[in-house]
Coordinates of C-alpha atoms in Angstrom, one line a residue:
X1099 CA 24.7 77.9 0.7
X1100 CA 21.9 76.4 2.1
X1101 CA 20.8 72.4 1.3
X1102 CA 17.3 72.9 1.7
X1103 CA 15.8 72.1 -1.6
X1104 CA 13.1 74.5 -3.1
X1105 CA 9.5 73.8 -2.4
X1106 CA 8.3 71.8 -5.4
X1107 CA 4.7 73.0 -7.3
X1108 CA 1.9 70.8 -6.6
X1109 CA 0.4 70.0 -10.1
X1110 CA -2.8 70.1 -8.2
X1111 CA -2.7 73.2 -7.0
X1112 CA -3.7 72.1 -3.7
X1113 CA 0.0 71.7 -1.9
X1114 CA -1.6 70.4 1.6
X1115 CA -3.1 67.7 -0.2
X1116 CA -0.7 65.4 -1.4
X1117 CA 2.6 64.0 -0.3
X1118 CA 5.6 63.4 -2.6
X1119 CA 4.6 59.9 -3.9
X1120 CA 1.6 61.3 -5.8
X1121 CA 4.0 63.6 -7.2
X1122 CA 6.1 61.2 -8.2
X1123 CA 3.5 59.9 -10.3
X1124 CA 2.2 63.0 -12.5
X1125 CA 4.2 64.2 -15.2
X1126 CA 5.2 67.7 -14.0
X1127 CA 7.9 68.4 -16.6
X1128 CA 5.8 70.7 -18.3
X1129 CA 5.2 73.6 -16.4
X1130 CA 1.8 76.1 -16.2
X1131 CA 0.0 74.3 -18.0
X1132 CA -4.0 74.7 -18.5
X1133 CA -4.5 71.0 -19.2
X1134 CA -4.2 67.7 -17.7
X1135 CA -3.6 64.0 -19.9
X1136 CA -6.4 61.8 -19.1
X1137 CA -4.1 59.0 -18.3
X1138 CA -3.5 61.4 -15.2
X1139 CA -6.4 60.0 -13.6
X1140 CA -4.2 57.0 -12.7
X1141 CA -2.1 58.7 -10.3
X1142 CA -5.2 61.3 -8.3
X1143 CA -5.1 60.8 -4.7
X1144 CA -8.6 59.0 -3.4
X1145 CA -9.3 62.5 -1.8
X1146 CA -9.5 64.1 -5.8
X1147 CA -11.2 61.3 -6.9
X1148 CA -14.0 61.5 -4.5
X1149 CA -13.9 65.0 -5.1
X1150 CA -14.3 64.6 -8.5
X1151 CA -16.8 61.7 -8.4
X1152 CA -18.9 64.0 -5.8
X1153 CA -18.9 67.2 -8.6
X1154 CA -19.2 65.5 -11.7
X1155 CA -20.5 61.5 -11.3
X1156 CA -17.3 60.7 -12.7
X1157 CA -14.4 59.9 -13.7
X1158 CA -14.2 59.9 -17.0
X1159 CA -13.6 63.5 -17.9
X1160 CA -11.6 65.2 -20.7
X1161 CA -10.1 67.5 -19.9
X1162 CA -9.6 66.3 -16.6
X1163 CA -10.3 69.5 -13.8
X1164 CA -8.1 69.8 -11.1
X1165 CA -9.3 70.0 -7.6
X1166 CA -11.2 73.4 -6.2
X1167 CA -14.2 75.3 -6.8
X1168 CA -12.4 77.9 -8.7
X1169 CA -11.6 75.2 -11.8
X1170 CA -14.5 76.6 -14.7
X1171 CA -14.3 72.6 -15.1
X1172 CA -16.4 72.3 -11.7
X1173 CA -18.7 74.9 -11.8
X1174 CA -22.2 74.0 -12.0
X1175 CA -23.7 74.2 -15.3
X1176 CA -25.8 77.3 -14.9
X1177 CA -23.0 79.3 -14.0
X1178 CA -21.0 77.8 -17.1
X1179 CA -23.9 79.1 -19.3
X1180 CA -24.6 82.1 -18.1
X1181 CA -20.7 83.0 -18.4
X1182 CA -20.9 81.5 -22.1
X1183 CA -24.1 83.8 -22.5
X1184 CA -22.3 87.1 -21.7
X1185 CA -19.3 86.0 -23.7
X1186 CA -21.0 84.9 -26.7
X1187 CA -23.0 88.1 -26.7
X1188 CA -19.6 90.5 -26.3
X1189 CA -18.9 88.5 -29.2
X1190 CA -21.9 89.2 -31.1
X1191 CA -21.5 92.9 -30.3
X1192 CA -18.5 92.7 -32.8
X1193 CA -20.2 92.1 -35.9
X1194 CA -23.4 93.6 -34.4
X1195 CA -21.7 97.3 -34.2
X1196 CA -19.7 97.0 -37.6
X1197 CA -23.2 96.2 -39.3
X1198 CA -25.1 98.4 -37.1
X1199 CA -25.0 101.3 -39.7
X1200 CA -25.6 99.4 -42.8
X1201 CA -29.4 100.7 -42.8
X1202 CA -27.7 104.5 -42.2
X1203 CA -25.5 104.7 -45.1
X1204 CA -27.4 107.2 -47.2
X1205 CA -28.1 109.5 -43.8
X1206 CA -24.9 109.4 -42.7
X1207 CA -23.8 110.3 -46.0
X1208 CA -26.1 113.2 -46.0
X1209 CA -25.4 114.5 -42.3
X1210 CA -21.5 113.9 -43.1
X1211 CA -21.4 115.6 -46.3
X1212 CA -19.6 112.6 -48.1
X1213 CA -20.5 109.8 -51.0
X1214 CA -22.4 106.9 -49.9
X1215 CA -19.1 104.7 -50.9
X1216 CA -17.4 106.7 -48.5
X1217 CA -20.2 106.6 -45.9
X1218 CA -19.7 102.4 -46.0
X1219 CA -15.7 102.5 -45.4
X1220 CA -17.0 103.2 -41.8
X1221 CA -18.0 99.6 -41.6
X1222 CA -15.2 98.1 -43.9
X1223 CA -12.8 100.0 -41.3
X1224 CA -14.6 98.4 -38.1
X1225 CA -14.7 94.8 -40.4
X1226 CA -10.7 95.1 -40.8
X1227 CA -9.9 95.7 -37.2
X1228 CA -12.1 93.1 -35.7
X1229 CA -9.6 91.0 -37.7
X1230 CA -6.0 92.8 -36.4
X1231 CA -6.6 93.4 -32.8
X1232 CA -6.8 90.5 -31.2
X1233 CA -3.6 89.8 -31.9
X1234 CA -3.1 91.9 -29.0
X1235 CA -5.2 90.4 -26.9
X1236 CA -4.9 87.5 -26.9
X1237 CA -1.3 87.7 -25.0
X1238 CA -3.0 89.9 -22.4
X1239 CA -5.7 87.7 -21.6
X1240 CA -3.6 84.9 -21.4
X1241 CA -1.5 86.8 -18.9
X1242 CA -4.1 88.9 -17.0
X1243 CA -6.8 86.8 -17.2
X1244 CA -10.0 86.8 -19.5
X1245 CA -12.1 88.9 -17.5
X1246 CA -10.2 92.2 -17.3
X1247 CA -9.6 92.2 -20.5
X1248 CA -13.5 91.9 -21.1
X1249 CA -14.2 94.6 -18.6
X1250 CA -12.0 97.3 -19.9
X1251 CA -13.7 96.1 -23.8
X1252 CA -16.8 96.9 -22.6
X1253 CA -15.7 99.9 -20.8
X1254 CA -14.1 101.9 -23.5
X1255 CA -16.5 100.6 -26.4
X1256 CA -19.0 102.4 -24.5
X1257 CA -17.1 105.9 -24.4
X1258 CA -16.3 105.4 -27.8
X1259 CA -20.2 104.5 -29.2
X1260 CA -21.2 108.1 -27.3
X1261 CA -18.3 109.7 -28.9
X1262 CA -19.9 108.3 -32.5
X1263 CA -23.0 110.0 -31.6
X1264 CA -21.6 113.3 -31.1
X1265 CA -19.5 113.0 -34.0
X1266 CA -20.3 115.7 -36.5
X1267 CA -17.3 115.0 -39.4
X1268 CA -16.5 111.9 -41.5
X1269 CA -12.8 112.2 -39.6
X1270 CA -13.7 112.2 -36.1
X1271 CA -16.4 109.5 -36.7
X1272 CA -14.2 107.4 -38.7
X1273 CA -11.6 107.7 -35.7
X1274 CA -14.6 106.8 -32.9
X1275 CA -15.6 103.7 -34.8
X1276 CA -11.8 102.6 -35.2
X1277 CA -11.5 103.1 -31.3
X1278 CA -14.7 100.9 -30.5
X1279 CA -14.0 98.1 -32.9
X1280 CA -10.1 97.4 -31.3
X1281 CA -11.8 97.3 -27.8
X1282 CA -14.7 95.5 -28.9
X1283 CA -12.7 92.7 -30.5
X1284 CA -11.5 90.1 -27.7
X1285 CA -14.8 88.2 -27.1
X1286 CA -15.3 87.6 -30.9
X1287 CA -11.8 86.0 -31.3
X1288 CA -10.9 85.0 -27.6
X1289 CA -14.2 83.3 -27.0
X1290 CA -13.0 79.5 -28.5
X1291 CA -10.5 79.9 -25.9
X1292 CA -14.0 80.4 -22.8
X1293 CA -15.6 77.3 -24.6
X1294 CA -12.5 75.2 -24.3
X1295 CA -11.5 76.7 -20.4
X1296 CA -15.0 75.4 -19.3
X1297 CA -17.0 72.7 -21.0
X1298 CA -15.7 69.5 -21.4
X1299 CA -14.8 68.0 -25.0
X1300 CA -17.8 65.8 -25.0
X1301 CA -20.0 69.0 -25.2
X1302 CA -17.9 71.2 -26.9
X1303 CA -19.2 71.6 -30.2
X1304 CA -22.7 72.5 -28.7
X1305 CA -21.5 75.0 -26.4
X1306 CA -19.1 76.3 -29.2
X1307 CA -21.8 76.9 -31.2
X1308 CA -23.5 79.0 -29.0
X1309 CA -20.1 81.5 -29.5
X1310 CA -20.0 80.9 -33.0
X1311 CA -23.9 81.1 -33.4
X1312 CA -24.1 84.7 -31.8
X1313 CA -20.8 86.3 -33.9
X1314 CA -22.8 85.4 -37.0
X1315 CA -25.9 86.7 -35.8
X1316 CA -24.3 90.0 -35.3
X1317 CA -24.4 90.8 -38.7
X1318 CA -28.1 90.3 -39.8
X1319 CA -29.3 90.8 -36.7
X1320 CA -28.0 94.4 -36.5
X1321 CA -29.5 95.9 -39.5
X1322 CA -32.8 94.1 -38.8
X1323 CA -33.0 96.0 -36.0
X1324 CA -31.6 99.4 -37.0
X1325 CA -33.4 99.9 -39.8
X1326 CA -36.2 100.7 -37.6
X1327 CA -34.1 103.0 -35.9
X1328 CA -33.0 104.9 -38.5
X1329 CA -35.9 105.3 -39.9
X1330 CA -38.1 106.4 -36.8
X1331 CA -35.8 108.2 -34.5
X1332 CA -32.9 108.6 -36.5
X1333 CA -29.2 107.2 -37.3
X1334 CA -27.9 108.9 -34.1
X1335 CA -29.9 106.4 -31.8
X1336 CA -27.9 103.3 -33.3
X1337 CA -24.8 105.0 -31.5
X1338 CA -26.7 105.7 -28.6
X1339 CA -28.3 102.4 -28.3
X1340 CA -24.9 100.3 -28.8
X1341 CA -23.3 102.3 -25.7
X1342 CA -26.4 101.4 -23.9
X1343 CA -26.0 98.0 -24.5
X1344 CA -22.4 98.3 -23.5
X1345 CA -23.5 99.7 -20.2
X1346 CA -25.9 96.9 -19.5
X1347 CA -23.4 94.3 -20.4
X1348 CA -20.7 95.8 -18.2
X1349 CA -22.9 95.9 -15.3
X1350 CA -24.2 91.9 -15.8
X1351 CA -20.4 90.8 -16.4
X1352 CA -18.8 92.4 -13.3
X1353 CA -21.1 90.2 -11.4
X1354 CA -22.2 87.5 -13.7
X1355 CA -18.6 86.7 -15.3
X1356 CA -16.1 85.0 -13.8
X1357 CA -12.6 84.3 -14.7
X1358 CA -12.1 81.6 -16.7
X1359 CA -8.5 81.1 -17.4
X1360 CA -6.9 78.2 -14.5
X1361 CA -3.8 77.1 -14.8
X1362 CA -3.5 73.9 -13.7
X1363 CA 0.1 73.0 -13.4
X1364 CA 3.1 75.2 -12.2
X1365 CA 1.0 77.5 -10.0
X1366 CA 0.1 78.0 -6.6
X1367 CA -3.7 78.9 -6.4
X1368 CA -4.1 81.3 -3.3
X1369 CA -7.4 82.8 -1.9
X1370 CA -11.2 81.6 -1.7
X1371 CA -12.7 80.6 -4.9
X1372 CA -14.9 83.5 -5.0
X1373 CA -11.6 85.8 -5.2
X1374 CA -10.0 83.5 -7.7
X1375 CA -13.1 84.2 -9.6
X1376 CA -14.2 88.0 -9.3
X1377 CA -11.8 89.4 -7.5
X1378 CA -8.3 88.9 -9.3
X1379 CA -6.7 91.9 -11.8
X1380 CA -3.1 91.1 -11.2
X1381 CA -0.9 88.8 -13.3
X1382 CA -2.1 85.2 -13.0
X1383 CA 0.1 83.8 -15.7
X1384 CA 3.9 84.4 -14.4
X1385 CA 5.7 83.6 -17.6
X1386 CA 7.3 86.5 -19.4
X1387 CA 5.2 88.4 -22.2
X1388 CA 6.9 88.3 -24.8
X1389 CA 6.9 90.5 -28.0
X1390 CA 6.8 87.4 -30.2
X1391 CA 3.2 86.2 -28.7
X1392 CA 1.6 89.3 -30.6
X1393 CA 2.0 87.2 -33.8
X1394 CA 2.2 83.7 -32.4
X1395 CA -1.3 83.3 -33.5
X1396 CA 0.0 83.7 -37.5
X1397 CA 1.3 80.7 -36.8
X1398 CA -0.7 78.6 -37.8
X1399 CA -0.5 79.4 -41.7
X1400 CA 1.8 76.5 -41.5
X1401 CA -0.4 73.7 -39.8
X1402 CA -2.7 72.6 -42.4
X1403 CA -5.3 71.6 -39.4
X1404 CA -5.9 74.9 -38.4
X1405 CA -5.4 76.7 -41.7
X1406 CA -7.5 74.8 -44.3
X1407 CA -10.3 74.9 -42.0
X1408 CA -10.0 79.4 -41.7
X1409 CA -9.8 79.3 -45.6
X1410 CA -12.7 77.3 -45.8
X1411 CA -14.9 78.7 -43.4
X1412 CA -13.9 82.3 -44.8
X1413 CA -14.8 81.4 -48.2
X1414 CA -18.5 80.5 -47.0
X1415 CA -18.6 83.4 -45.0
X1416 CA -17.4 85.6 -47.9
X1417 CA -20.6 84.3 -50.1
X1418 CA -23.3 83.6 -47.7
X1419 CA -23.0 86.0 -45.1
X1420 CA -21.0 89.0 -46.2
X1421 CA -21.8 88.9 -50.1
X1422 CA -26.0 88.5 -49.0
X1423 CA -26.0 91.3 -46.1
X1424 CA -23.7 94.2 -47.9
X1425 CA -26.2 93.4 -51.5
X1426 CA -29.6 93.2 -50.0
X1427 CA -29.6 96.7 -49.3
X1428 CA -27.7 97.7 -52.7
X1429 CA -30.0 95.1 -54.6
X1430 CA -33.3 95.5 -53.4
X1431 CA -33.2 99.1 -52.7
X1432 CA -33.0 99.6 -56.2
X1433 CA -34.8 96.7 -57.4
X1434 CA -37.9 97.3 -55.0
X1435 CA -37.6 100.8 -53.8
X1436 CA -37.6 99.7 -50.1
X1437 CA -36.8 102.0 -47.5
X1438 CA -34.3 101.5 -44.3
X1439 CA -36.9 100.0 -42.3
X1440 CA -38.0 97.8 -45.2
X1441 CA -34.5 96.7 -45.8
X1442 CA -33.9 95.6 -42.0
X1443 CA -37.4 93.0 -42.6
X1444 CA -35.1 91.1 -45.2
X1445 CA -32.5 90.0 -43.0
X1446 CA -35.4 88.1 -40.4
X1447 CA -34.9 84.9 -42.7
X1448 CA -30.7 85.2 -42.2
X1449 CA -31.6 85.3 -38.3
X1450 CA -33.4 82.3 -39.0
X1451 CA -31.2 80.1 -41.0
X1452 CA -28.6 80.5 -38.5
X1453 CA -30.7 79.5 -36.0
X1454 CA -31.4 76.3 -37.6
X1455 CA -28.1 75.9 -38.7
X1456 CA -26.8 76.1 -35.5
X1457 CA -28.9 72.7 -34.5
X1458 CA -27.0 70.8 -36.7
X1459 CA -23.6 72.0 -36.3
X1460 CA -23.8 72.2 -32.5
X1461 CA -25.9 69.4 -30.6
X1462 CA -26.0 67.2 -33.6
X1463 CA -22.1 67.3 -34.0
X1464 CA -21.9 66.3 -30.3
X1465 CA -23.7 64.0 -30.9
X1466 CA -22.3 62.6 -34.2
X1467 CA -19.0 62.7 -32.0
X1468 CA -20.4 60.4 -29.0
X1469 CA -21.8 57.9 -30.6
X1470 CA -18.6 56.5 -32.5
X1471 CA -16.9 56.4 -29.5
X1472 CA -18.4 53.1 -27.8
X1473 CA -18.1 51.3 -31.0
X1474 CA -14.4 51.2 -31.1
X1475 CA -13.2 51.9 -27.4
X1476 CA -10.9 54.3 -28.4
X1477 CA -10.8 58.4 -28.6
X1478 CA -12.9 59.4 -31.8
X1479 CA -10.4 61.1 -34.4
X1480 CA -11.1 65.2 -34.8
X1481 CA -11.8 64.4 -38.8
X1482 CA -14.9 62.3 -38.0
X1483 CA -16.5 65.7 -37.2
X1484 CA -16.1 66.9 -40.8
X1485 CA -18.4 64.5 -42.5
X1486 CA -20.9 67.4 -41.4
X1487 CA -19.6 69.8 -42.7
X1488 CA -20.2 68.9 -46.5
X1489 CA -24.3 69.3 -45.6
X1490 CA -23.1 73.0 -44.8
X1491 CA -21.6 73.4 -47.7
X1492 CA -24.1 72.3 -50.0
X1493 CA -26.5 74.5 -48.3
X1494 CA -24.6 77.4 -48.9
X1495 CA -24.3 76.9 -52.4
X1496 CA -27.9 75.8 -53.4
X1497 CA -28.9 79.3 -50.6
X1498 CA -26.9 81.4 -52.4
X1499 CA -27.2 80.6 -56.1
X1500 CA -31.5 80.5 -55.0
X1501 CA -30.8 84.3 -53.4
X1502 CA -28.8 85.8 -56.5
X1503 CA -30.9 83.8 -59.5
X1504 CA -34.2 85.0 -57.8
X1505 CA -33.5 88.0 -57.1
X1506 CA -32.4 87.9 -60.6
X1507 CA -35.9 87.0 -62.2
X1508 CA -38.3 88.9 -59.7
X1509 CA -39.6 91.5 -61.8
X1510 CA -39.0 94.9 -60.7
X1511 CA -41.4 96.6 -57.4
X1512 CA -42.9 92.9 -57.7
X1513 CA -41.1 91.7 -54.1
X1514 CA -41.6 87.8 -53.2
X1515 CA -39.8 85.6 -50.5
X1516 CA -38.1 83.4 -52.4
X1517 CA -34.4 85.1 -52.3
X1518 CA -34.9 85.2 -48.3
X1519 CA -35.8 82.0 -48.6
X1520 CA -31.8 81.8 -50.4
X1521 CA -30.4 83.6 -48.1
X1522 CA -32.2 81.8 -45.0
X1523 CA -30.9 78.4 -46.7
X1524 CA -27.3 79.7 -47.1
X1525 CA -27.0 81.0 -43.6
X1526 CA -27.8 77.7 -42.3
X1527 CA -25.2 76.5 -44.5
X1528 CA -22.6 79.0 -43.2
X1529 CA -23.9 78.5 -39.4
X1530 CA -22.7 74.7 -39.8
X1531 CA -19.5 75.0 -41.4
X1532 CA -18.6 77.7 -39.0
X1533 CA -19.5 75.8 -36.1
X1534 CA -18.3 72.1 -37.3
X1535 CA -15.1 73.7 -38.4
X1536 CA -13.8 75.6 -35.4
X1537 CA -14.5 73.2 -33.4
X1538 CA -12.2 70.6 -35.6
X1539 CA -9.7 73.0 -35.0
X1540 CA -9.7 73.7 -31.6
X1541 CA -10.1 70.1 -31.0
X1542 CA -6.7 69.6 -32.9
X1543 CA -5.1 72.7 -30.9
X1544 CA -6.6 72.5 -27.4
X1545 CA -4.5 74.5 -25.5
X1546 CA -4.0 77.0 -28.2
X1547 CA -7.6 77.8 -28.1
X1548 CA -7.0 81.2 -28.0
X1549 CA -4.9 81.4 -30.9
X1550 CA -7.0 79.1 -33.1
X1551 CA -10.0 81.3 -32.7
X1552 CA -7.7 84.6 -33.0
X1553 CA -6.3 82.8 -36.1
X1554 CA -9.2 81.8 -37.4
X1555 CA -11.1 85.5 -36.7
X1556 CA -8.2 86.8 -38.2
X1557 CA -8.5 84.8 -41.9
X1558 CA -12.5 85.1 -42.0
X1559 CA -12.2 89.1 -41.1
X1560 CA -9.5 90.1 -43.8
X1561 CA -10.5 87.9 -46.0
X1562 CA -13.9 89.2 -45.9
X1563 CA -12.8 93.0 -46.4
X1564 CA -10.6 92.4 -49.3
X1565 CA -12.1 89.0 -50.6
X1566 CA -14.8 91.1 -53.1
X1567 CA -11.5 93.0 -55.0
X1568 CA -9.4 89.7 -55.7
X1569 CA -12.5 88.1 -56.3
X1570 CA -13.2 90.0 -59.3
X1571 CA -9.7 90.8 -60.3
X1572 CA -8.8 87.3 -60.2
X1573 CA -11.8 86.4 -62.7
X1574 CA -11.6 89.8 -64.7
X1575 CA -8.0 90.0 -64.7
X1576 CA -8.4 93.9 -64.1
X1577 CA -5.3 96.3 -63.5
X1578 CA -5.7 98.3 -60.1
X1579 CA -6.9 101.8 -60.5
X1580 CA -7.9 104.5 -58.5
X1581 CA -11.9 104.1 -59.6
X1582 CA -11.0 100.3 -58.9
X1583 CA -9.9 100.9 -55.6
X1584 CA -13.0 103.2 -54.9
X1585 CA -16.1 100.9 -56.0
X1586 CA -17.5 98.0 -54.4
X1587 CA -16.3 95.3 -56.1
X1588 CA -19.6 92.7 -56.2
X1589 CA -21.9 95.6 -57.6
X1590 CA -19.3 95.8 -60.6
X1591 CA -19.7 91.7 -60.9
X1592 CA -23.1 91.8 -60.8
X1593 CA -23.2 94.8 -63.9
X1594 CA -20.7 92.7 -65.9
X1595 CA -21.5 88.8 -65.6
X1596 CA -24.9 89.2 -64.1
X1597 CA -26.4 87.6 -61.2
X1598 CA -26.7 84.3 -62.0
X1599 CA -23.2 83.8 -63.3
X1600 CA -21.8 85.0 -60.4
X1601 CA -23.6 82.7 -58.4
X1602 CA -21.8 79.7 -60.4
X1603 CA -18.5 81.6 -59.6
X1604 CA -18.9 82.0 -56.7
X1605 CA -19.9 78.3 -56.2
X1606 CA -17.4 77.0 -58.0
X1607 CA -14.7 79.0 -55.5
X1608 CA -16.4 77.5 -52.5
X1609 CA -16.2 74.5 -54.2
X1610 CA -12.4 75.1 -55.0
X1611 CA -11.3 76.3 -52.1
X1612 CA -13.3 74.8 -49.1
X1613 CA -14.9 71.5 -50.0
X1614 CA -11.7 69.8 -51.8
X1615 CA -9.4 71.0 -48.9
X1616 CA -11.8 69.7 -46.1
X1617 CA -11.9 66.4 -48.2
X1618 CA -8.0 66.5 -48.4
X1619 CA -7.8 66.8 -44.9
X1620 CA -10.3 64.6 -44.0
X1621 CA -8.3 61.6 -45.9
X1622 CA -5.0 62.7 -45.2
X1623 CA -5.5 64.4 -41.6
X1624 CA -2.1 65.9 -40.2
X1625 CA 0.5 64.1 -37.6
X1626 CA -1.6 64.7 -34.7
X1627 CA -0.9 66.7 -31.7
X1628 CA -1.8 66.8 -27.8
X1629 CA -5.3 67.4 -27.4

């Protein structure tokens, strides 16, 4: 038996570069990991520190990037955006294909030969998967690497949006849609894991935002747009267009997206930067894939950090996104007499909010977060982000309750702004809670980034394609039925209670179930973890 001992791992990754007493000083019990202490800064060689001091100004980094080009951590900041761009806009394609055909419903109906309640299970089918899937992919792109998995997402979503377009029964379409949304999914879930592999904490709300920003744009943004579509060339183009948009997006990722998941301790990084980047499709993660990972992510139903934060944000998505884009068309169709093209104008003041929104709950909460940290010395608790997050929520209740009692007391075919003006306030409501809340989680979870924002995808999606039955059943206390099962469940709130009663309900359960929570944990955070 030979004496020679193995060759240890440079926690480094660069093995020329250091001799045994630096090793001696880094804490390499923990092996493949993605993130470094900051206390490791104590025991760099001078040659890392100038490196990093000549990439980034500074030392004080968290996380702290290892030394190479090939580290997202040291990439110039163009290259980190325009990465976060593509992402952020696979992501938005999510909810931007599942409401894409919101505008179409009574065509498609008509061309399929089904009932319009039928017709809309094509998007509550896409809504439910977004949810599911990336439980899947989330342990393949930790293994394989982000950017395959994003390849082959765009690849097949685009031979499944022509196969839509060619679809001529309710079966075969249904099937097509299914196919698109479980390939379409891993940007929308995975992309909190991007944000974290490549901005540093101090700017990680902003840049977190800009994910978060573009999966709720998807859905107003998409019938906005395709009700134009529909109504001048048909509700074949919207298929046509999405694999278009596919094809455009694959073509600016394979040269514009890099790979962003490093490991930066247990692993031997070989070949140029530019191959580490582009150029790698094999396994870069060499633990074993387990079946167990698939539903590692459900985890977190018993960390109160992670899931208080899903239940709230779900709850405001459930009102003031979902609830105001499925009953714009239902109410002012019928209220006003609009047509598809009139219905896409209404969500402009959604697109808005968000937008505005997105100010707050983004660059303000970074800088909320930087400015307590001088005054103390010390790192700036992840609960301090939450006093922002009340400002969303009162937005999204005073939004909503103006959308539903205005639309309420506009007489009929006598349309005025004033419930976009609603919905505009409580998608800027939604926008910050959605943004200020992930971002408290990931911060508590940082190296399970992927599986907070699968998690958190996860609770918002199911939760908003079931949330409008237990809603009512919960108030109602009605039995299930077959005719239950087969209505849309706010319509039948709105005949019974009204408008404006449902908007105190539904304020009072956001109230219920995301405000007092977030104050619970804000008072009484949880033991806290390695961040």
């Amino acid at each position: 038996m030979s004496d020679k001992k193995p060759q240890q791992q440079h926690p480094f990754n660069q093995d020329s570069r250091y001799d045994d007493a630096h090793l001696e000083k880094i804490d390499t019990t923990e092996t493949r990991a993605t993130y470094y202490e900051p206390e490791a800064v104590a025991a760099l060689p001078d040659e890392h520190r100038k490196y990093l001091l000549m990439r980034h100004g500074t030392l004080d980094l968290e996380p702290l990037p290892s030394w190479g080009d090939a580290d997202p951590y040291n990439w110039p900041q163009w290259k980190k955006v325009v990465n976060l761009v593509l992402v952020a806009f696979q992501a938005c394609m999510g909810t931007f294909t599942a409401a894409a055909i919101i505008p179409a419903y009574e065509n498609i109906a008509e061309d399929l030969g089904v009932s319009l309640q039928r017709a809309s299970y094509l998007t509550s089918l896409q809504i439910c998967i977004l949810g599911v899937a990336p439980l899947i992919w989330r342990p393949l792109s930790n293994r394989y690497g982000r950017r395959p998995v994003f390849l082959v997402s765009l690849l097949i979503s685009l031979v499944g949006n022509v196969g839509c377009a060619n679809c001529y029964s309710y079966a075969s379409m249904a099937a097509c849609r299914a196919i698109v949304a479980f390939f379409i999914s891993p940007a929308g879930a995975i992309g909190s894991a991007v944000v974290k592999e490549t901005f540093f904490k101090k700017q990680r709300a902003r840049f977190m935002g800009v994910w978060t920003l573009m999966v709720t744009l998807g859905v107003p943004l998409s019938p906005f747009i395709f009700g134009f579509v529909t109504l001048r060339v048909g509700y074949r183009w919207i298929y046509y267009i999405l694999a278009i948009t596919n094809g455009v997006h694959l073509i600016l990722y394979s040269f514009l997206g890099p790979e962003t998941r490093y490991i930066r301790r247990g692993v031997h990084h070989q070949g140029s930067s530019l191959k580490q980047q582009f150029l790698t499709f094999h396994r870069i993660d060499p633990n074993p894939l387990r079946w167990t990972e698939f539903f590692q992510p459900l985890r977190f139903f018993a960390h109160v950090s992670v899931v208080i934060p899903a239940s709230a944000y779900a709850m405001v998505f459930l009102f003031s996104s979902v609830l105001i884009t499925v009953e714009i068309p239902q109410l002012f169709a019928e209220k006003f007499g609009f047509n598809s093209q009139q219905l896409g104008l209404q969500y402009l003041g959604i697109i808005i909010g968000s937008v505005l929104g997105e100010q707050i709950g983004g660059y303000m909460s970074d800088i909320w977060m930087n400015r307590r940290k001088p005054k103390n010395g010390l790192g700036v608790p992840p609960e301090f982000r939450l006093w922002l997050s009340y400002t969303g929520y009162l937005l999204a209740i005073v939004g909503l309750v103006v959308f539903l009692v205005r639309t309420d007391q506009v007489p009929a075919n006598e349309w005025n702004v004033t419930p976009i003006v609603g919905a505009a306030i409580a998608a800027g409501g939604n926008q910050i809670v959605t943004t200020v809340l992930v971002t408290y989680a990931v911060d508590c979870h940082t190296e399970d980034a992927a599986s907070v924002g699968v998690f958190i995808t996860f609770v918002r999606q199911i939760w908003g394609f079931i949330g409008p039955f237990w809603y009512v059943l919960s108030i109602f206390n009605l039995r299930l039925s077959t005719d239950l099962l087969t209505r849309h469940r706010f319509p039948q709130m709105f005949e019974q209670v009204g408008l404006r009663i449902s908007a105190a309900i539904a304020s009072a359960l956001i109230i219920g179930v995301s405000i007092l929570p977030t104050i619970l944990l804000q008072f009484r955070p949880p033991g806290r973890v390695r961040r």
